[in-house]
CSV table of C-alpha atoms and ligand atoms in Angstrom, one decimal:
chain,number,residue,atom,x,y,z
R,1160,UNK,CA,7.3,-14.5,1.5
R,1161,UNK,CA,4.3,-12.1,2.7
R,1162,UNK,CA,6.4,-9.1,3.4
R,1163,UNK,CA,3.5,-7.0,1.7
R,1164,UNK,CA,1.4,-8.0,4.2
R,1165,UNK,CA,3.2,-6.9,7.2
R,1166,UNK,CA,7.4,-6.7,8.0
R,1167,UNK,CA,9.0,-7.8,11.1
R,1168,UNK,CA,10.5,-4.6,13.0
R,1169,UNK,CA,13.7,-3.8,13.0
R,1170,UNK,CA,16.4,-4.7,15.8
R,1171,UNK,CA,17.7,-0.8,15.7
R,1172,UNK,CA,14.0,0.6,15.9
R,1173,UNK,CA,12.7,-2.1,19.0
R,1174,UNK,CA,16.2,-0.4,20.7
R,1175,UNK,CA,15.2,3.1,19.2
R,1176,UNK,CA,11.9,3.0,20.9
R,1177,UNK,CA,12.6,1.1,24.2
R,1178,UNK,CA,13.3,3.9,26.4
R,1179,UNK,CA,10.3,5.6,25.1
R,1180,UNK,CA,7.9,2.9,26.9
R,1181,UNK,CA,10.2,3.1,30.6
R,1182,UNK,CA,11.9,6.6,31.0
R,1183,UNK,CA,10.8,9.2,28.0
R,1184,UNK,CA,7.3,8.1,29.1
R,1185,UNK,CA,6.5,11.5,28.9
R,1186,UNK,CA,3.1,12.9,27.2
R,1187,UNK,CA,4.4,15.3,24.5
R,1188,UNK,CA,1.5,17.7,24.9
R,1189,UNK,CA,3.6,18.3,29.2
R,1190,UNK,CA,5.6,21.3,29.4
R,1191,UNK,CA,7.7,19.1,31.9
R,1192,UNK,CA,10.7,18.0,31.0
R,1193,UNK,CA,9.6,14.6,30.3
R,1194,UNK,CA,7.3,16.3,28.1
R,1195,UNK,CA,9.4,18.2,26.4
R,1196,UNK,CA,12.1,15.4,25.9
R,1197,UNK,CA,9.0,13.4,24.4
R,1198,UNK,CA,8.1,16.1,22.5
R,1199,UNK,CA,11.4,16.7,20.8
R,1200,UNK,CA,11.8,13.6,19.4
R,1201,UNK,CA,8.3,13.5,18.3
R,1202,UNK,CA,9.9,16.2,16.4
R,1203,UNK,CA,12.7,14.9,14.8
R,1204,UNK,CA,10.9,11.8,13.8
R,1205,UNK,CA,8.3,14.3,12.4
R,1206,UNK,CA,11.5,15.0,10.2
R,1207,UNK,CA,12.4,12.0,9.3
R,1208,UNK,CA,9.0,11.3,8.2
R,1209,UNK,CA,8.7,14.3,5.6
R,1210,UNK,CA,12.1,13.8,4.6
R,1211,UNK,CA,11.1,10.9,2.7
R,1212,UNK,CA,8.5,11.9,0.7
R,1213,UNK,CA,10.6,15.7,0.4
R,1214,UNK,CA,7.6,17.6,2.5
R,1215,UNK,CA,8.1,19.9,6.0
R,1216,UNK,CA,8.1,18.2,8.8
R,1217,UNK,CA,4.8,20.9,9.8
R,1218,UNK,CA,2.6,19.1,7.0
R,1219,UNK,CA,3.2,15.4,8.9
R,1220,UNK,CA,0.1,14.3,11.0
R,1221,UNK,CA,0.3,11.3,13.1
R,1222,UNK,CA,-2.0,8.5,12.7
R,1223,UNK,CA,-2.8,4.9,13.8
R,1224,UNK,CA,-2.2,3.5,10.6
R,1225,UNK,CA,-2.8,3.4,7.0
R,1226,UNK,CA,-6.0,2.6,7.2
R,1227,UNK,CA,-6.7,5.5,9.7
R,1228,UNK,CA,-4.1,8.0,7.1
R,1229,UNK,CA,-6.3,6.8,4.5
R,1230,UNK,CA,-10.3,7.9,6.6
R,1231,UNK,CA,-9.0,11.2,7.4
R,1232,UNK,CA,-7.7,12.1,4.1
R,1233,UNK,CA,-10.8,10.9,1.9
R,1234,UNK,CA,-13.7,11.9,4.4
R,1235,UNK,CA,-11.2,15.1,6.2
R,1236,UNK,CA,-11.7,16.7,2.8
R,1237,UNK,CA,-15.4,15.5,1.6
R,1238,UNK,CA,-16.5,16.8,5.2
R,1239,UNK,CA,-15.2,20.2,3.9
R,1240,UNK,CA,-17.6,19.8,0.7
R,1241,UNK,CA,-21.1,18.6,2.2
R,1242,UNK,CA,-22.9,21.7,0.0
R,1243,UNK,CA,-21.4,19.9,-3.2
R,1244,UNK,CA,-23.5,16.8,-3.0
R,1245,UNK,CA,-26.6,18.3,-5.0
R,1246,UNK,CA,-24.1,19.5,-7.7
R,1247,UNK,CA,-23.7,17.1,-10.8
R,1248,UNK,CA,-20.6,15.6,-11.7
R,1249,UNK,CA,-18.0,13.3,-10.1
R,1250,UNK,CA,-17.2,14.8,-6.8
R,1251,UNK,CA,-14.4,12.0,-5.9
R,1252,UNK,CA,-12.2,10.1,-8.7
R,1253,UNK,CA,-10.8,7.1,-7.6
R,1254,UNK,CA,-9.6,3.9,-8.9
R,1255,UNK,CA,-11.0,0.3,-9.6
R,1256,UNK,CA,-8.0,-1.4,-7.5
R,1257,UNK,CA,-7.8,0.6,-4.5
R,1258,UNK,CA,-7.3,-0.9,-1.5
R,1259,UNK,CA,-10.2,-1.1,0.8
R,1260,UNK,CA,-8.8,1.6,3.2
R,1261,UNK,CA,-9.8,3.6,0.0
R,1262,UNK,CA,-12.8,2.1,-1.6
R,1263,UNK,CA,-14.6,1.5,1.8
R,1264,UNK,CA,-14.5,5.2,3.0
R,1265,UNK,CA,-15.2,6.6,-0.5
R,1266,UNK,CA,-18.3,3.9,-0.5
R,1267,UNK,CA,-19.7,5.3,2.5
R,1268,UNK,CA,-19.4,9.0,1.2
R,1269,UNK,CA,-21.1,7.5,-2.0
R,1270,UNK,CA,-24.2,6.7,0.8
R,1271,UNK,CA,-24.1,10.2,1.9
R,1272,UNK,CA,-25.0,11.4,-1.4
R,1273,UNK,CA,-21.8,12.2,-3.0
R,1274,UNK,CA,-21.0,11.4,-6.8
R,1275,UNK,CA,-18.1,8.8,-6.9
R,1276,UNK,CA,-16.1,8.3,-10.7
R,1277,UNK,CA,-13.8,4.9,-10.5
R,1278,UNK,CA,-11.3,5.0,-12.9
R,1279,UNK,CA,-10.5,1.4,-14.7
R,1280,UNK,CA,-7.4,-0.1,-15.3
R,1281,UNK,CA,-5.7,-2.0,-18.6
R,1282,UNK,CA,-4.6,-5.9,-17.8
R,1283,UNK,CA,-1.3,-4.6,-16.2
R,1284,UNK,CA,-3.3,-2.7,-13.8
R,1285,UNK,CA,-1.8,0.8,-14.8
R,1286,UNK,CA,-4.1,3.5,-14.9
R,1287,UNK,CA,-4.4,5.9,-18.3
R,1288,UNK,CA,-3.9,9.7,-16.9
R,1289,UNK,CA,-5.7,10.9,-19.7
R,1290,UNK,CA,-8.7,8.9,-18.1
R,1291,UNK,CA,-8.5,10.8,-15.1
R,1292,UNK,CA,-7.9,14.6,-17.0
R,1293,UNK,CA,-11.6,13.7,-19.0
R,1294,UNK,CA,-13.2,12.2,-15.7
R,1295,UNK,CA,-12.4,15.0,-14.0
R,1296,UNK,CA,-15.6,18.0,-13.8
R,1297,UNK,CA,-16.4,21.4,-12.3
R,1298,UNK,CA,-17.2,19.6,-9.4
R,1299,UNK,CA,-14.4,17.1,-8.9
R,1300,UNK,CA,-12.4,18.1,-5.6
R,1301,UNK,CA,-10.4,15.2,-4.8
R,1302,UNK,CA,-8.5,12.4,-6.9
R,1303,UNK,CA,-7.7,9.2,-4.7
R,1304,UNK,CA,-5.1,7.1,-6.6
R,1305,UNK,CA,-3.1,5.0,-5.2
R,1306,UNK,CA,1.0,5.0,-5.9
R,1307,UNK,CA,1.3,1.0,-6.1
R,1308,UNK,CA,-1.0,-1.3,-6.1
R,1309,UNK,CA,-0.5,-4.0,-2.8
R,1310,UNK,CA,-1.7,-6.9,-4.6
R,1311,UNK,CA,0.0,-7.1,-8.2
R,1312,UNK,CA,2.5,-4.6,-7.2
R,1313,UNK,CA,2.2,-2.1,-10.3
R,1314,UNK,CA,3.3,1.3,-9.4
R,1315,UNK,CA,0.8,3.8,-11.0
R,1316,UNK,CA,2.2,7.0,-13.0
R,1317,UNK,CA,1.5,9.4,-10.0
R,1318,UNK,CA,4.0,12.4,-11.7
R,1319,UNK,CA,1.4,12.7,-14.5
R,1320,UNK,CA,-1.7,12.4,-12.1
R,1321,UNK,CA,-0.4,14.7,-10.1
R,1322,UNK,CA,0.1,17.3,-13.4
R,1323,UNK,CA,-3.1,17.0,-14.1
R,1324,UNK,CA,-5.1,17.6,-11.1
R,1325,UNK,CA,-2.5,20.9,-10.2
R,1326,UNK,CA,-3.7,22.0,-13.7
R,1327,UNK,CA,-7.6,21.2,-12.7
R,1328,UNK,CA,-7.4,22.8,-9.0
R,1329,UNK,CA,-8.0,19.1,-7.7
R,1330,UNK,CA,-6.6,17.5,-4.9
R,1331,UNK,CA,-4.6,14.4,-4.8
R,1332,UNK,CA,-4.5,11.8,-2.2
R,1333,UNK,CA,-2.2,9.0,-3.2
R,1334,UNK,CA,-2.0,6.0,-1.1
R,1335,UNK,CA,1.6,4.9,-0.5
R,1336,UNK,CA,1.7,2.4,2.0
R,1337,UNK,CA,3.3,0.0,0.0
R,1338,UNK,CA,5.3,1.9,-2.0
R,1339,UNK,CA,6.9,4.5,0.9
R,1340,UNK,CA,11.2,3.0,1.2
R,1341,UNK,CA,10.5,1.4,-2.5
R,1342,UNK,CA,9.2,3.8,-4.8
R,1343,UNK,CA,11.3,7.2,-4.7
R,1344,UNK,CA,8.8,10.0,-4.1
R,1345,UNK,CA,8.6,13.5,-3.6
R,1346,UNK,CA,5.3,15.3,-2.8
R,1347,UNK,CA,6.6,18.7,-4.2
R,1348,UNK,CA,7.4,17.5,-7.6
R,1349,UNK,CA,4.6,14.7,-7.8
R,1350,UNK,CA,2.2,17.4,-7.1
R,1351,UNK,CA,0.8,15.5,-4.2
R,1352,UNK,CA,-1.6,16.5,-1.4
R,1353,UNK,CA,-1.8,14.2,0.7
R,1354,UNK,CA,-0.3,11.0,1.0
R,1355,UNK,CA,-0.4,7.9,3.4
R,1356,UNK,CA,2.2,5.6,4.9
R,1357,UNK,CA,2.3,2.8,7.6
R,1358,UNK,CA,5.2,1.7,9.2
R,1359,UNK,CA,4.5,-1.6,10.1
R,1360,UNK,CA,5.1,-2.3,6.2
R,1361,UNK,CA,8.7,-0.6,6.7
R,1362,UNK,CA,10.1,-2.5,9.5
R,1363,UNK,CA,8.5,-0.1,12.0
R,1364,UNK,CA,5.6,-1.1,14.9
R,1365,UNK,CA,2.4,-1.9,13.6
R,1366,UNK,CA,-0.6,0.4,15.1
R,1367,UNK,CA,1.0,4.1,13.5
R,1368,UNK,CA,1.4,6.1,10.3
R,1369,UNK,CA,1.0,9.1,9.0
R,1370,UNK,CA,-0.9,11.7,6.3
R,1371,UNK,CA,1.2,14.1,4.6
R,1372,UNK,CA,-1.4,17.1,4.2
R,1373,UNK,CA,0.2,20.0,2.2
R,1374,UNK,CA,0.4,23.5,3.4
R,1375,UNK,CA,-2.3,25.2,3.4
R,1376,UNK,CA,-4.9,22.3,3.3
R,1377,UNK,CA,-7.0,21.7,6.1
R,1378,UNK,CA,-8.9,18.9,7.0
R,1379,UNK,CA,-12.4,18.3,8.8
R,1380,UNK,CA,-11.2,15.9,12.0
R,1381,UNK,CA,-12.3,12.7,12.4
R,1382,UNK,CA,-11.6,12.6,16.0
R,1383,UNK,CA,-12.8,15.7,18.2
R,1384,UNK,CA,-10.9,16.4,21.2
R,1385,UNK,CA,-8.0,17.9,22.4
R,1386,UNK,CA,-6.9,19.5,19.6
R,1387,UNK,CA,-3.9,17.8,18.7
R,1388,UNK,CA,-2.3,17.4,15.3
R,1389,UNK,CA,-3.1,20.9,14.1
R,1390,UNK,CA,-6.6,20.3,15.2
R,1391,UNK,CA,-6.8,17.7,12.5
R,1392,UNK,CA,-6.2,14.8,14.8
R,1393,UNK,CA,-7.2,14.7,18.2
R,1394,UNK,CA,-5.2,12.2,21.3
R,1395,UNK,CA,-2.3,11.5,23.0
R,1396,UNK,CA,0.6,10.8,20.6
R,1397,UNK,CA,2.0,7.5,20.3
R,1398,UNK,CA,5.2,8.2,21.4
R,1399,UNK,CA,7.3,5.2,20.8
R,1400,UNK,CA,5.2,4.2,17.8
R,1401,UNK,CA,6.2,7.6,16.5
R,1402,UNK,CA,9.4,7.0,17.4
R,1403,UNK,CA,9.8,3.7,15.7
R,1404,UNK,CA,8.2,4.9,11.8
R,1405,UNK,CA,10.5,8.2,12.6
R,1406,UNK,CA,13.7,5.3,12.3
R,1407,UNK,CA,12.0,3.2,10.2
R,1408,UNK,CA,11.8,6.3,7.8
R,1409,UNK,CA,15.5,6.9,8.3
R,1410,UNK,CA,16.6,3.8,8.1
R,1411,UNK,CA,14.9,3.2,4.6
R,1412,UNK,CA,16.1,5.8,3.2
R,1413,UNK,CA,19.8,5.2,3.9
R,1414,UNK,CA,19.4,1.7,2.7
R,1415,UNK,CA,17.3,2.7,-0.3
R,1416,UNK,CA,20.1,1.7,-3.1
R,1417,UNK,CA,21.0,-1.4,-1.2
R,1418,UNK,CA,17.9,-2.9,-0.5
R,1419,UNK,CA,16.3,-2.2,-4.1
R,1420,UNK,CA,19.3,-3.3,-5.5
R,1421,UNK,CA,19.2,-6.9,-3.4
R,1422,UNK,CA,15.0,-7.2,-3.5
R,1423,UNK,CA,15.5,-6.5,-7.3
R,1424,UNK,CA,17.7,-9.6,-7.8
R,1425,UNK,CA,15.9,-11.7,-5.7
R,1426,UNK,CA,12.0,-11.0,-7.4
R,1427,UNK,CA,13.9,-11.3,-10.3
R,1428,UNK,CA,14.8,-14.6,-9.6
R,1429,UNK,CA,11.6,-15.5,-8.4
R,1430,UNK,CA,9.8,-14.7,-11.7
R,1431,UNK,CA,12.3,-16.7,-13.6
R,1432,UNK,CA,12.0,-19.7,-12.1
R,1433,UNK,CA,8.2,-20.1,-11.5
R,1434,UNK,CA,7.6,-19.0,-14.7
R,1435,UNK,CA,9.3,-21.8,-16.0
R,1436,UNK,CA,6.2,-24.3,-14.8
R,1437,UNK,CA,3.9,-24.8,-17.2
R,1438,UNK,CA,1.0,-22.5,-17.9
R,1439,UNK,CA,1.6,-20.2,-14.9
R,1440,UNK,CA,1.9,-16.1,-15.9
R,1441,UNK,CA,3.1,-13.2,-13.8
R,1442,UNK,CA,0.3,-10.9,-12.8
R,1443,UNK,CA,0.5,-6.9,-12.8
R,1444,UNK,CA,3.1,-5.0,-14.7
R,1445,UNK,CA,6.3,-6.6,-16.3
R,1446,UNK,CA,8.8,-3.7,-15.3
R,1447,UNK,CA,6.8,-0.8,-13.5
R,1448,UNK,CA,6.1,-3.4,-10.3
R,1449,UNK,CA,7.2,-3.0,-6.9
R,1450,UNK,CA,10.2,-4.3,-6.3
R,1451,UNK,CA,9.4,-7.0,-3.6
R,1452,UNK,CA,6.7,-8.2,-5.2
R,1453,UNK,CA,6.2,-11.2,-7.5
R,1454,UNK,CA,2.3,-12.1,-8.4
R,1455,UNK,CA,1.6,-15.3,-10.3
R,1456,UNK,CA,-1.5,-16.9,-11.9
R,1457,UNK,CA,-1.6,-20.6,-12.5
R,1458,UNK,CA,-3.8,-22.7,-15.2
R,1459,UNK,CA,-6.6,-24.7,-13.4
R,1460,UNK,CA,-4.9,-24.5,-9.5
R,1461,UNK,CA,-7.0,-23.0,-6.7
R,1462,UNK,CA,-4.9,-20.9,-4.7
R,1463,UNK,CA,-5.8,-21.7,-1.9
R,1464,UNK,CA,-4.7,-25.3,-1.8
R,1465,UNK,CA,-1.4,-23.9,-2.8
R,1466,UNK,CA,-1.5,-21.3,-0.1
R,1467,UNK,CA,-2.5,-24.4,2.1
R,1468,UNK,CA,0.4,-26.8,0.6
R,1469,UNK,CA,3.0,-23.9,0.9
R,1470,UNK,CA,2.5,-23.6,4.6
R,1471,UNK,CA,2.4,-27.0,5.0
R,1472,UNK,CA,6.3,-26.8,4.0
R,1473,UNK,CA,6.9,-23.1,5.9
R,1474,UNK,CA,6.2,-20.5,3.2
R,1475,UNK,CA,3.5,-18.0,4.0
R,1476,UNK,CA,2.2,-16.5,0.6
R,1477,UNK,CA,-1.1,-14.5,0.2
R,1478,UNK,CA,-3.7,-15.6,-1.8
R,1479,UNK,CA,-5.7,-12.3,-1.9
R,1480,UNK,CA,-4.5,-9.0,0.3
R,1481,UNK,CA,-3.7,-10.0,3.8
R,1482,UNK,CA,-6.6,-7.4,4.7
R,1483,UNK,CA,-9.2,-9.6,2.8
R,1484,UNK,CA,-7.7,-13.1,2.2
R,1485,UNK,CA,-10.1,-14.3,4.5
R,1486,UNK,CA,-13.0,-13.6,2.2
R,1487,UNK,CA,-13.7,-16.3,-0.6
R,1488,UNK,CA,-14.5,-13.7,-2.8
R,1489,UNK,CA,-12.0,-13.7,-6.2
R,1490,UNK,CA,-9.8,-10.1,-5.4
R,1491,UNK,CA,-11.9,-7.4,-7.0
R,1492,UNK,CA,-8.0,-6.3,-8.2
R,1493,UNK,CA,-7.7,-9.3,-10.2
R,1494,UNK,CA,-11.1,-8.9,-11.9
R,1495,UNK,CA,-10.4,-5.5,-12.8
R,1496,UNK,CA,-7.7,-6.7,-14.5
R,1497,UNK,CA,-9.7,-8.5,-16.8
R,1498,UNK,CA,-9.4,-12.1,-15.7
R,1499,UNK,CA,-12.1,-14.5,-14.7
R,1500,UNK,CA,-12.6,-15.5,-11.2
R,1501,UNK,CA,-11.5,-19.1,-12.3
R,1502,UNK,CA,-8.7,-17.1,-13.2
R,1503,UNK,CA,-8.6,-14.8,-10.2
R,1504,UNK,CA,-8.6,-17.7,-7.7
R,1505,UNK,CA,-5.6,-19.4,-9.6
R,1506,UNK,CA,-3.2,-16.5,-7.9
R,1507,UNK,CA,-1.1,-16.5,-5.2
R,1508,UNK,CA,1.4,-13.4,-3.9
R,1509,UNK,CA,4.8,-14.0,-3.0
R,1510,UNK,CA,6.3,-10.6,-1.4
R,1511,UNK,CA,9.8,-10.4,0.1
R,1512,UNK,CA,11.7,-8.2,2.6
R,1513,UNK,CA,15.1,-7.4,3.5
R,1514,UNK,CA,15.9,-10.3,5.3
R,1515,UNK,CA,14.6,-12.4,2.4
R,1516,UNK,CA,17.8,-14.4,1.3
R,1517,UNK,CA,18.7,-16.1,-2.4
R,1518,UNK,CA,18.4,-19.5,-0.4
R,1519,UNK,CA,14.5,-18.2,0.4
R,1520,UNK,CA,14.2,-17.9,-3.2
R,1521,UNK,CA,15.4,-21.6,-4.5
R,1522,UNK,CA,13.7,-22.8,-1.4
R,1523,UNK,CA,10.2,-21.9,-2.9
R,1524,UNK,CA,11.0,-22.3,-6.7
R,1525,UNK,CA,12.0,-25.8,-5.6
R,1526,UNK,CA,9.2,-26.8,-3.8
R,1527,UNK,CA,6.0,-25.0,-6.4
R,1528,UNK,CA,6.7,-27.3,-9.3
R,1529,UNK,CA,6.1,-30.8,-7.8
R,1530,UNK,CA,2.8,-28.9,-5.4
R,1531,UNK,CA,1.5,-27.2,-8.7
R,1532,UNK,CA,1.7,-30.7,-10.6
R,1533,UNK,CA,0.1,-32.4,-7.5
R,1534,UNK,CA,-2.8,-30.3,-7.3
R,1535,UNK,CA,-2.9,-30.3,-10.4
R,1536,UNK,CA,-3.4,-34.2,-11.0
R,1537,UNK,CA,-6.4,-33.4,-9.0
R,1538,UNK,CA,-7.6,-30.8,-10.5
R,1539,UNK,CA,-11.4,-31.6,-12.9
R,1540,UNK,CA,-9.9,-28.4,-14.8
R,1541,UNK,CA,-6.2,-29.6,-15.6
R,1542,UNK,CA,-7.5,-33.1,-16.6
R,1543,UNK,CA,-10.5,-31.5,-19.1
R,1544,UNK,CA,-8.2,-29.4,-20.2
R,1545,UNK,CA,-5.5,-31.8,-21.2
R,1546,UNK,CA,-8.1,-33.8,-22.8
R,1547,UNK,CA,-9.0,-31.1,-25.1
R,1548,UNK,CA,-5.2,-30.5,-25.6
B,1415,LIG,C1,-2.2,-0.1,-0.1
B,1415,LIG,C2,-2.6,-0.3,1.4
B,1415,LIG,N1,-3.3,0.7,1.9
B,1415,LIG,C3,-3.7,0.7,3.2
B,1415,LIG,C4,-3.4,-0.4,4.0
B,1415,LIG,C5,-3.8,-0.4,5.5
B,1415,LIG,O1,-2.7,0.0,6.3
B,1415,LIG,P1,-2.8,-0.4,7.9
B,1415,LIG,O2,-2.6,-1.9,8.0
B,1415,LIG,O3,-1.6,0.4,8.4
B,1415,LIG,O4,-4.1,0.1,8.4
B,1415,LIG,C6,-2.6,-1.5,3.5
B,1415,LIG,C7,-2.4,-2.7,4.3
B,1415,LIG,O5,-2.3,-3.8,3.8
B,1415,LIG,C8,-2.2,-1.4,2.1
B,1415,LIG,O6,-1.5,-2.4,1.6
């Protein structure tokens, strides 16, 4: 039931990339044969990868991940714009509920003097466009917003984003690591930039991604060395890693219909049965939500006792993001939604997968009603409140 936070890979991409690590062992850059062979199916999974978010396989760059897709977008094109900083304005528009692969970088260019606008969001988590048109200035040259949130799961209206900043000469970046094999996209007529994935949360190896960078745009590297990646991304590719997120591409597309249609019934079963416990509430969007995701908020329960409880009886769930459940901090997503931290710690994220089953789904719907009512006969706030009741 964590899904969002990482997938296992699939049997067809472990064989897919075998011979890669033993006899295509190859470095791509060789004009050997084992070079070549390397390179050529660097190339056709090059294909795979733009053909499913509709861009030329020339406008892929490899990375290490999302967080790394993420880095060379933000800084690759604020590196280009150092003279701005003295200029007035917001340089960089992002969003409150970015993840930190986002926020973090941006942060850091805030340090180095540029002018940072974060857009809010309403209690659903969707973003207004018409925010974004009046944040944007004379000086804007990049909007970083991401296409679904990996929390709550609410899949922002990148079409009209995308609109807007064509119209204002802006760049978009739009995270889409948890949306890439969910959310049908297509760079051209989203009017997108650049764009991130990560195929360890599409059934691929964990350690590679990509960044979709359009023709023409060029970014300043992040890595200098041997030139590779159009200059924009310097080392030795990671040849069965690109080999596996080439198939894991592939394979999501072709299954597209089938897996939305089965993830679809299965959330959708989910939210119907844990809604029926008292006081709980579904987090994020009611219908523009990923898919696979089901987000719930509970009436006086700290999440992570559940979290604790659920494991206890083999369900991994995630209380914040995987990337920053280990903090006790309340998820700065949930507070931007407008809830308290009370609230915010009452939460817990139930994601599924492919290989998620119907019998999954009763299996946890059973066991949260008798662990939400014992935590909460324990709970100070359950008791005060049903005293006031
Ligand atoms: C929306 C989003 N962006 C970026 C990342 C980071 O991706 P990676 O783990 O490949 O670095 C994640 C991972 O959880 C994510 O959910």
């Amino acid at each position: 039931m964590d899904y969002g936070a990482t997938t296992p890979v699939d049997p067809n991409i472990i064989t897919a990339m075998r011979p890669f690590f033993e006899k295509t062992f190859g470095n791509p850059s060789s004009i050997h044969s084992y070079g070549i062979d390397a390179s050529e199916m660097i190339s056709e999974s090059r294909q795979h990868v733009a053909s499913i978010i509709g861009a030329h396989e020339d406008e892929i760059i490899f990375s290490s991940g999302g967080t790394e897709s993420d880095n060379l977008a933000i800084k690759g094109i604020a590196y280009k714009h150092l003279d701005k900083r003295k200029t007035k304005g917001p340089h960089i528009l992002t969003s409150v509920i970015e993840h930190p692969a986002v926020l973090e970088p941006i942060r850091y260019l805030e340090k180095l003097g540029f002018s940072i606008a974060y857009i809010p969001v309403d209690s659903t988590g969707l973003i207004d466009p018409k925010q974004v048109e009046e944040t944007i200035s004379e000086n804007t040259f990049l909007v970083s917003i991401m296409t679904a949130n990996n929390e709550i799961g609410t899949i922002e209206p990148i079409r009209d984003i995308g609109r807007i900043t064509k119209r204002h000469g802006v760049l978009f970046h739009t995270d889409a690591v948890q949306a890439i094999g969910k959310v049908p996209l297509d760079v051209k007529k989203d009017s997108i930039d650049l764009l991130s994935l990560s195929s360890h949360k599409m059934y691929g190896p964990k350690g590679v991604g990509a960044l979709y960078v359009k023709e023409p745009v060029r970014l300043e590297p992040l890595f200098h060395g041997g030139g590779h990646e159009k200059g924009m991304r310097s080392g030795t590719l990671n040849t069965p890693g690109i080999i596996g997120l080439g198939k894991a591409c592939k394979l999501a597309r072709n299954r597209f219909e089938k897996d939305t249609k089965h993830l679809e019934k299965l959330r959708d079963t989910l939210i119907k049965n844990v809604l029926q416990i008292e006081e709980s509430y579904l987090n994020g969007h009611p219908t523009k939500r990923l898919v696979n995701n089901a987000h719930f908020r509970f009436a006086a329960i700290e999440g992570e006792s559940l979290h604790m409880m659920l494991d206890r009886e083999g369900i991994a769930a995630a209380t914040g993001s995987a990337c920053s459940s280990k903090k006790l901090k309340p998820s700065h997503v949930l507070l931007a939604l407008g809830l308290t931290p009370e609230e915010s710690h009452g939460s817990i994220r139930f994601s599924i997968g492919r290989t998620s089953t119907i019998e999954d789904i009763e299996y946890v719907s059973e066991k949260m009603m008798p662990i939400v009512e014992s935590l909460r006969k324990m709970s100070p706030l359950w008791n005060k409140e049903e005293i006031t009741r």
